Coordinates of C-alpha atoms and ligand atoms in Angstrom, one line a residue:
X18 CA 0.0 0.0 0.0
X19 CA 1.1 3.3 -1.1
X20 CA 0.5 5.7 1.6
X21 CA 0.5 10.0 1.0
X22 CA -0.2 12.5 3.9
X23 CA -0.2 16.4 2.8
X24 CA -0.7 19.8 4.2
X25 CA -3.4 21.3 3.5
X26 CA -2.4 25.3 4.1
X27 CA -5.4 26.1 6.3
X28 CA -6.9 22.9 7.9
X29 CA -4.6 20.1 8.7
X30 CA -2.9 16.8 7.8
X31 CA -5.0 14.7 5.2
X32 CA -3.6 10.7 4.4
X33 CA -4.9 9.7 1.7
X34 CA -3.9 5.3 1.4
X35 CA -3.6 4.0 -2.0
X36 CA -3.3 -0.2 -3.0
X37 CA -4.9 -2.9 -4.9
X38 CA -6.6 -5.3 -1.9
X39 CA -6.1 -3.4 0.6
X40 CA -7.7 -4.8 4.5
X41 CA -8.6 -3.7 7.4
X42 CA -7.8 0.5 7.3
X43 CA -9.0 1.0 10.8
X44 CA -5.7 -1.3 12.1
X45 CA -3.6 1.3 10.1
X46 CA -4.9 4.6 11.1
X47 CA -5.8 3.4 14.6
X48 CA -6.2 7.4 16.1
X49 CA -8.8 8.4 13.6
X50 CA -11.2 5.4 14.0
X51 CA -10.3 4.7 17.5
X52 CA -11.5 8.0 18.6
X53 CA -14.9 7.7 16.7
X54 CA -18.2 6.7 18.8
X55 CA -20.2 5.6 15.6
X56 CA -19.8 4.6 11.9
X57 CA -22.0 5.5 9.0
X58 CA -21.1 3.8 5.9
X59 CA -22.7 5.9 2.7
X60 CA -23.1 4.5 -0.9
X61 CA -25.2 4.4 -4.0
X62 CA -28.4 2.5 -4.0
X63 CA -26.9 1.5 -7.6
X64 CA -23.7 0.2 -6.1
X65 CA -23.2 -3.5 -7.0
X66 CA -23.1 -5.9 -4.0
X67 CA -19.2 -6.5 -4.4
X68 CA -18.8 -2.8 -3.6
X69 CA -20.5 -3.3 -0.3
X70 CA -18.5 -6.6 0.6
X71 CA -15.1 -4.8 -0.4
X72 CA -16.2 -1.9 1.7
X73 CA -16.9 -3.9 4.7
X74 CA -13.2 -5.8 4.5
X75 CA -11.7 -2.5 4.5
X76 CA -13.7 -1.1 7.6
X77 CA -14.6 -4.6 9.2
X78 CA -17.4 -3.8 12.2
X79 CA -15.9 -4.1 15.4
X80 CA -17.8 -3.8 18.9
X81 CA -20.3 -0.6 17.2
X82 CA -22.3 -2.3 14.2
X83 CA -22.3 0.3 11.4
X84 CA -25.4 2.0 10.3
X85 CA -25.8 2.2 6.7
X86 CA -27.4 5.3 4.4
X87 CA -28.1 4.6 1.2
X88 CA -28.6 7.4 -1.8
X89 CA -29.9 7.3 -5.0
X90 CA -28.1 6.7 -7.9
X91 CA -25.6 8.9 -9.3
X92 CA -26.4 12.6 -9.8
X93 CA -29.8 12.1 -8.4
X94 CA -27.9 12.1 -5.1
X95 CA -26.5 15.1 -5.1
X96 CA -29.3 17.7 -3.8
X97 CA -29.9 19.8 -1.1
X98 CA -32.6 16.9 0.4
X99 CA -30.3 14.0 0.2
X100 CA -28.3 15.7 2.2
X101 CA -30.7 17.2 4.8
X102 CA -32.3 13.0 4.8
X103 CA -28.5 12.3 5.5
X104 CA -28.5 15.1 8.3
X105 CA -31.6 13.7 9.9
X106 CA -30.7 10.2 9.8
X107 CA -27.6 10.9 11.6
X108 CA -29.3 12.8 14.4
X109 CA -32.0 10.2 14.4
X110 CA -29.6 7.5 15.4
X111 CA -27.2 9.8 18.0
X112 CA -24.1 10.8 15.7
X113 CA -22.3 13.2 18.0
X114 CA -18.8 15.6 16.6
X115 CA -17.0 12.0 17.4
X116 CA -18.6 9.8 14.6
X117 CA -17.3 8.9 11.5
X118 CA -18.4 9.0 8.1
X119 CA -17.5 6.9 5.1
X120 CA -18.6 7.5 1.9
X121 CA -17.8 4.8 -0.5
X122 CA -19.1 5.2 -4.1
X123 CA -18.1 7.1 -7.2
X124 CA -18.0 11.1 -7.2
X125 CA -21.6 11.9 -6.6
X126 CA -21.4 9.4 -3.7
X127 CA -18.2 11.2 -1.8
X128 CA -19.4 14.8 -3.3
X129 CA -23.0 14.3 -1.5
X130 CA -21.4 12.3 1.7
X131 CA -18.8 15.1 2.3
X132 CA -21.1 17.9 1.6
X133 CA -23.2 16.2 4.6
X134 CA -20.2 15.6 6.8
X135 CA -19.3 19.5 6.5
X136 CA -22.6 20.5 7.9
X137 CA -24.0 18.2 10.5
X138 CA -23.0 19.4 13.6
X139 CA -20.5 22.1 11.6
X140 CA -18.6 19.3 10.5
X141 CA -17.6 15.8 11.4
X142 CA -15.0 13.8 10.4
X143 CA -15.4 11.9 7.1
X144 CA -13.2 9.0 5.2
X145 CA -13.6 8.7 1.1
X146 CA -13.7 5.5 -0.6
X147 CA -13.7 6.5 -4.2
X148 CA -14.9 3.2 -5.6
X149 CA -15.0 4.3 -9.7
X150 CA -11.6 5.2 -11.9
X151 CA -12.9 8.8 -11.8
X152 CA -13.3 9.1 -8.0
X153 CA -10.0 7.6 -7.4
X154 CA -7.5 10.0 -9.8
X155 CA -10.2 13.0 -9.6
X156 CA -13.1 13.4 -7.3
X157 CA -13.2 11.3 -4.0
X158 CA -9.6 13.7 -3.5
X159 CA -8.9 17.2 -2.6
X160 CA -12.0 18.0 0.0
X161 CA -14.4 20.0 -2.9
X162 CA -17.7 18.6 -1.6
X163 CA -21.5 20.1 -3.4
X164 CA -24.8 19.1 -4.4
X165 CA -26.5 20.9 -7.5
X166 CA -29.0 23.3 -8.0
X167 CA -30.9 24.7 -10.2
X168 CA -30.3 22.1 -13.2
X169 CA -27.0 23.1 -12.7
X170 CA -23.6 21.5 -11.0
X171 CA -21.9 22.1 -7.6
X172 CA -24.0 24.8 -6.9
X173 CA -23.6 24.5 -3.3
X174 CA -20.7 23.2 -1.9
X175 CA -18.1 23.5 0.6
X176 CA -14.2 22.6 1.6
X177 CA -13.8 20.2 3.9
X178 CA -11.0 17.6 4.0
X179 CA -11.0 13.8 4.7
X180 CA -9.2 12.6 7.4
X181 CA -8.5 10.2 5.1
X182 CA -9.1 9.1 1.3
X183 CA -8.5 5.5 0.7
X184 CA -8.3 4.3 -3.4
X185 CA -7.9 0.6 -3.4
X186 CA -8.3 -0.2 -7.2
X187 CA -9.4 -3.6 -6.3
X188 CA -12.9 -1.5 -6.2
X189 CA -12.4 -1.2 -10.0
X190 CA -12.7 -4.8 -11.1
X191 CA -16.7 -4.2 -11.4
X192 CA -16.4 -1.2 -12.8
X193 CA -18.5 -1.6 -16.6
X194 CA -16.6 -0.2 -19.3
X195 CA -18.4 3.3 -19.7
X196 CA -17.2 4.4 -16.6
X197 CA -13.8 3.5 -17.0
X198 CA -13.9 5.6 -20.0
X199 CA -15.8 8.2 -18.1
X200 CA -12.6 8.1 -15.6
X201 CA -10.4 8.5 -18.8
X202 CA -12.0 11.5 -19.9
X203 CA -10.5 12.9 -16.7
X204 CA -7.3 11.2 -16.8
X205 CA -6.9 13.1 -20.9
X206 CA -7.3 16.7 -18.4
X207 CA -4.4 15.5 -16.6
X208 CA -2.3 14.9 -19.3
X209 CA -3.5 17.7 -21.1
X210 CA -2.7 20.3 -18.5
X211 CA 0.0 18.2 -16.4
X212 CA 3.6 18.5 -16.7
X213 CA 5.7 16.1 -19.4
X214 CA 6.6 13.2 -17.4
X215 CA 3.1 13.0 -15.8
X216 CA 1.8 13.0 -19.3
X217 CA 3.7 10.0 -20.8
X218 CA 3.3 8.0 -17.6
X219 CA -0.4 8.7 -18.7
X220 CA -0.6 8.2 -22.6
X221 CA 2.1 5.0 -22.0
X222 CA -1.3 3.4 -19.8
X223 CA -4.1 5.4 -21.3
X224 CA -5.5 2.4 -23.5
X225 CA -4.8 -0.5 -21.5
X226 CA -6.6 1.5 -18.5
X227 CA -9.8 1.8 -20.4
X228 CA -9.9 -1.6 -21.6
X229 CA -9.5 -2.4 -17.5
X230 CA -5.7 -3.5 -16.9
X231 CA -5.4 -3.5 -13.5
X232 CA -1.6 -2.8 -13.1
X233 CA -2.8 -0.2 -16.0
X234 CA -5.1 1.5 -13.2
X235 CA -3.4 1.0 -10.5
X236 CA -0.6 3.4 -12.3
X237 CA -2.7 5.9 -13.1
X238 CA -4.6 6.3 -9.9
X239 CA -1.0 6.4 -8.0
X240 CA 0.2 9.3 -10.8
X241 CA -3.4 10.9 -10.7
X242 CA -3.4 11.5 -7.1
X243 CA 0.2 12.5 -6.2
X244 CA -0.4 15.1 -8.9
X245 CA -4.0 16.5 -7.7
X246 CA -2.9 16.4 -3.9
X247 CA 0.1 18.3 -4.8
X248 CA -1.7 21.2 -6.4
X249 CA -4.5 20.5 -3.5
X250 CA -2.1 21.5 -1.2
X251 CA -0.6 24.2 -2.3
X252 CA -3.6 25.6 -3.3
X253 CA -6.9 24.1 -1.1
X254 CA -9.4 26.7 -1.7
X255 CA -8.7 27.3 -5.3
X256 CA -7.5 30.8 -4.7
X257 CA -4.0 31.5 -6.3
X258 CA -4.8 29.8 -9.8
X259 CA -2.8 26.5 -9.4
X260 CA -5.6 24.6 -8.0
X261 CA -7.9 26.2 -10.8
X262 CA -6.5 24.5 -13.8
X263 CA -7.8 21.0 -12.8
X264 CA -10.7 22.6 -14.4
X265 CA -9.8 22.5 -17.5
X266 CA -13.0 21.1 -19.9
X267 CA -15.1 21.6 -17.0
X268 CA -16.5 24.9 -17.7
X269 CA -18.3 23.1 -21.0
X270 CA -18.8 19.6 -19.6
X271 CA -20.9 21.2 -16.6
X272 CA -22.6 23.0 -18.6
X273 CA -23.4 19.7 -21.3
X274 CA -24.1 17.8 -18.1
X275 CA -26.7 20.0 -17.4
X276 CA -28.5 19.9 -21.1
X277 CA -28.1 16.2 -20.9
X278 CA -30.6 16.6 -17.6
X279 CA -27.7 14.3 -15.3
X280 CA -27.2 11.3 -18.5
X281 CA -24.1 12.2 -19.6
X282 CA -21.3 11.1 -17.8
X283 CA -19.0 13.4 -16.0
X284 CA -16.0 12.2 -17.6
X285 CA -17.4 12.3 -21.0
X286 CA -18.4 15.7 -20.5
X287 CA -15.4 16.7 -19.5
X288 CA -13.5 15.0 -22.3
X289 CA -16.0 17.2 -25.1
X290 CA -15.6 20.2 -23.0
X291 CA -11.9 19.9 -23.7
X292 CA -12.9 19.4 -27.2
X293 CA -14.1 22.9 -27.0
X294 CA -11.0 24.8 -24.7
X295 CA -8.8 23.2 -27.4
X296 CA -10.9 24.8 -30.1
X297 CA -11.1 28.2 -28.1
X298 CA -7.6 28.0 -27.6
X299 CA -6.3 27.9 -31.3
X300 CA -8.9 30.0 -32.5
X301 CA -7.5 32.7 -30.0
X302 CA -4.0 32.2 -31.2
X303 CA -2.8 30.9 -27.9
X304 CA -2.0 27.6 -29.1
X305 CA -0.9 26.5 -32.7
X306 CA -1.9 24.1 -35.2
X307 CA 0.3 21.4 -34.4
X308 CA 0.0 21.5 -30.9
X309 CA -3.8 21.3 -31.2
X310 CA -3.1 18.7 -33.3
X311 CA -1.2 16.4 -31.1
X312 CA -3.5 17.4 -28.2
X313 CA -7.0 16.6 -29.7
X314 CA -5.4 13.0 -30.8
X315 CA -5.3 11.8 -26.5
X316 CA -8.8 11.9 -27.1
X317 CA -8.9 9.7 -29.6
X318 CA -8.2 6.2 -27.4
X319 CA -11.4 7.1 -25.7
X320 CA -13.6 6.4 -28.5
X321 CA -16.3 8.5 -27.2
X322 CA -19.7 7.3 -28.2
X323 CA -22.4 10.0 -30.0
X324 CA -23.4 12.5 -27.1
X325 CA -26.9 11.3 -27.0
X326 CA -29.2 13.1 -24.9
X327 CA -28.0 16.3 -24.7
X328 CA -30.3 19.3 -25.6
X329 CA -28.8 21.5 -29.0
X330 CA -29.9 24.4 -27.1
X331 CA -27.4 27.0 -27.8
X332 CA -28.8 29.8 -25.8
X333 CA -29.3 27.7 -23.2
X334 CA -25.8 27.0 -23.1
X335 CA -24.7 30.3 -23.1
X336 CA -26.7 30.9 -20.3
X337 CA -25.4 28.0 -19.0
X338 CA -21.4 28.9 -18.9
X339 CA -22.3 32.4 -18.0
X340 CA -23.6 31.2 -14.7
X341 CA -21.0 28.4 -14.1
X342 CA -19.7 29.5 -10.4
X343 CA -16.1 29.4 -12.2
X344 CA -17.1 32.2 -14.2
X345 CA -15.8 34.6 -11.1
X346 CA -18.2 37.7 -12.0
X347 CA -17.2 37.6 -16.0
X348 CA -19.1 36.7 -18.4
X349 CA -17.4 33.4 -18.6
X350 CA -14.0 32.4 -17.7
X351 CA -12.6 28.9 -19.4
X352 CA -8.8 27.2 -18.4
X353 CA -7.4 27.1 -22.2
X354 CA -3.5 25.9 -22.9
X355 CA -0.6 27.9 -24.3
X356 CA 0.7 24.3 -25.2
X357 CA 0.6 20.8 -23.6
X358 CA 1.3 21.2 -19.9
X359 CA 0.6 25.4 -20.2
X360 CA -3.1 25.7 -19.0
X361 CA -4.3 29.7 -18.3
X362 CA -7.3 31.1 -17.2
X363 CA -9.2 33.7 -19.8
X364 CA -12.4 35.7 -19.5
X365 CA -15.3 36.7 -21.9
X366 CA -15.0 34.5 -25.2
X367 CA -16.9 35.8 -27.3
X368 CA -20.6 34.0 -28.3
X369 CA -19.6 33.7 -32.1
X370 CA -16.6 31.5 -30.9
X371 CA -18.5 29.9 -27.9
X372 CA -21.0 28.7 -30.2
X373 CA -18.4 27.2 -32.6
X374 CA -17.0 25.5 -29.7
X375 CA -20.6 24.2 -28.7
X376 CA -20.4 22.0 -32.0
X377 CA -17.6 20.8 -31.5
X378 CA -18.0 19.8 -28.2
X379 CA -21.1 17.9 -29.6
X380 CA -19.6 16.5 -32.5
Ligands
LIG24 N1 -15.3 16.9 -5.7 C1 -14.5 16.9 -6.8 O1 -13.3 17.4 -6.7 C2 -15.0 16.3 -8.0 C3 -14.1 16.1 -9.1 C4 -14.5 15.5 -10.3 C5 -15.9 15.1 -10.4 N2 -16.7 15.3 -9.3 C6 -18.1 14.8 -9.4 O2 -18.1 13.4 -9.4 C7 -19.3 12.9 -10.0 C8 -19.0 11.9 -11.1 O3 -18.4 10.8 -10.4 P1 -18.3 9.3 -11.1 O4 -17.8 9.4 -12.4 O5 -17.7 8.5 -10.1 O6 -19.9 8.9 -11.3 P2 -21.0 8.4 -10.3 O7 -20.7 8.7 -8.9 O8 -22.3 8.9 -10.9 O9 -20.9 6.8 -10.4 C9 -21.2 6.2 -11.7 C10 -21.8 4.9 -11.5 O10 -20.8 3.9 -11.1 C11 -21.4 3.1 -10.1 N3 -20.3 2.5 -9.4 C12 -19.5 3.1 -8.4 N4 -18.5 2.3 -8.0 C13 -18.7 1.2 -8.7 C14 -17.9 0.0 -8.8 N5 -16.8 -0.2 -8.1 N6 -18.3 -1.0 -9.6 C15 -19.5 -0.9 -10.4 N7 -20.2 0.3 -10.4 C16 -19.8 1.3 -9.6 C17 -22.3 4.0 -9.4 O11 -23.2 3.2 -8.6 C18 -22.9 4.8 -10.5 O12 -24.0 4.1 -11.1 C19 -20.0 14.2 -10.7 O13 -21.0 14.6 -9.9 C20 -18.9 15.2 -10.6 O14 -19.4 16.5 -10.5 C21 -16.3 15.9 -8.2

């Protein structure tokens, strides 16, 4: 087991445990569970029944039988009254500042579980179990926690760090294939953005990964994460720009996710959302032809199927990246790249460009 702890500049020290097979975490991180009165274990109602037998030989019950909370499936999770139904089931069965949370599940699980654990009681601890490829290099890491509103994403949301974030990739064996790709649409954003040697330790695994390798996925998840808890901490709340270029598609792909009413997933998104920050980028002049070139052709080992289900709804789109809560006050504000590994922010692309890169994030 690969084990990383990191400073996060405001909060504290956050371990994050990363293995294939891993047992019994409580034995290794003895203070953090030792100390907690009760145990809530979240995940998806979706959630294959391996998930939950994996989950319970990593946090085997001890004298206190957990309580379980189970959400719906995947973005339907993530609102305001799953978490309040979380709240109240906590307080209903005596949680107190000491109790534990774990969230095992893919993103919407840990985002929904975390954004819980923030608020009951102004905050409890909380331990994520990123179960999918896209929660282990991306989302179950780095303490962002939200629900949406509005039809759209991470409206509300806060910061608050794990204790502990434990990827085991033996989670990813059951994993069907479009989520694997999903995870590789993130995985692309790293390389994309992500400096040289991170990006051929990516591309080398890239297509193995999606076809489910596990030494493949093991790699990436290790490179992945020591990458994002680098820039995490450095840069926790997103406030001196080097936290902000993990962003980089999403402006686009949140706003796709939303016109696809929660179908499309994240991943995907986000791999067509760097579709378009690639086009916005050489059409500005920032980056050139060949650069583009090489940069579009990482998407390529995805194979991404036709982006059924998403409304051609170009105003509403507009609308749509105008009020993502990245946009910072401007009109809209996208991560683009100079060149691969050279992401910057920009602000106000125009709408005849903006709806060029719509189609192109459609196509
Ligand atoms: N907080 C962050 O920093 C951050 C970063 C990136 C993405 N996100 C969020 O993460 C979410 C996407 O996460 P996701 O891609 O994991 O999707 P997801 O959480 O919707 O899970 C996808 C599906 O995989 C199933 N699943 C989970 N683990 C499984 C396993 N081991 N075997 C078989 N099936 C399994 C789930 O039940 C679900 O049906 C989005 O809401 C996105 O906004 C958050």
């Amino acid at each position: 087991m690969k084990t990383f702890s990191f400073n996060v500049k405001t909060s504290r020290t956050v371990k994050a445990a990363l293995g294939r097979g891993m047992e019994n975490v409580p034995a290794q991180f003895p203070a953090l569970f030792a100390g907690a009165d009760k145990l809530c274990l979240v995940t998806g109602s979706d959630a294959p029944p391996s998930l939950r037998a994996r989950a319970l030989s990593l946090f085997p019950e001890g004298k206190t039988p957990h309580l379980y909370f189970w959400l719906p499936p995947s973005e339907k999770a993530k609102t305001l009254e799953e978490a309040g139904r979380l709240c109240a089931f906590l307080f209903d069965n005596g949680f107190s500042r000491n109790s534990l949370l774990i969230a095992a599940g893919g993103g919407a699980v840990t985002d929904l579980a975390g954004f819980a654990a923030s608020i009951y009681m102004r905050g409890v601890n909380w331990v994520s179990v990123p179960t999918t490829f896209l929660g282990q290099i991306d989302a179950g890491l780095g303490g962002k926690t939200a629900v949406n509103l509005g039809g759209a994403k991470n409206i509300a949301g806060t910061f608050h760090q794990p204790a502990l974030a434990v990827c085991d990739t033996a989670f990813l064996d059951s994993l069907p294939h479009a989520e694997l790709r999903s995870g590789a649409g993130e995985l692309v954003k790293y390389a994309m953005i992500g400096p040289a040697g991170l990006r051929s330790e990516l591309l080398k695994h890239l297509p193995r990964a999606v076809s489910g390798d596990k030494t493949a996925l093991t790699a990436c998840v290790s490179a992945c994460a020591a990458y994002k808890l680098k820039l995490v901490a450095k840069d926790e709340k997103d406030e001196t720009g080097l936290r902000e270029v993990l962003n980089f598609g999403h402006t686009v792909g949140h706003a796709l996710e939303a016109l696809a009413g929660g179908r499309l997933p994240h991943g995907e998104a986000v791999a067509r959302g760097a579709r378009a920050a690639l086009l916005i980028s050489r059409e500005t002049r920032s980056l050139s032809a060949a650069d583009h070139r090489k940069l579009y052709s990482m998407l390529d080992a995805l194979r991404l199927p036709p982006a059924r289900g998403v409304r051609r709804d170009f105003k509403k789109f507009l609308s749509l990246v105008s009020k993502d809560k990245k946009a910072r006050g401007a009109e809209n504000r996208f991560i683009l790249l100079e060149g691969p590994g050279r992401p910057f922010a920009a602000e106000n692309i125009k709408p005849a460009l903006l709806r060029k890169a719509f189609a192109e994030a459609l196509k």
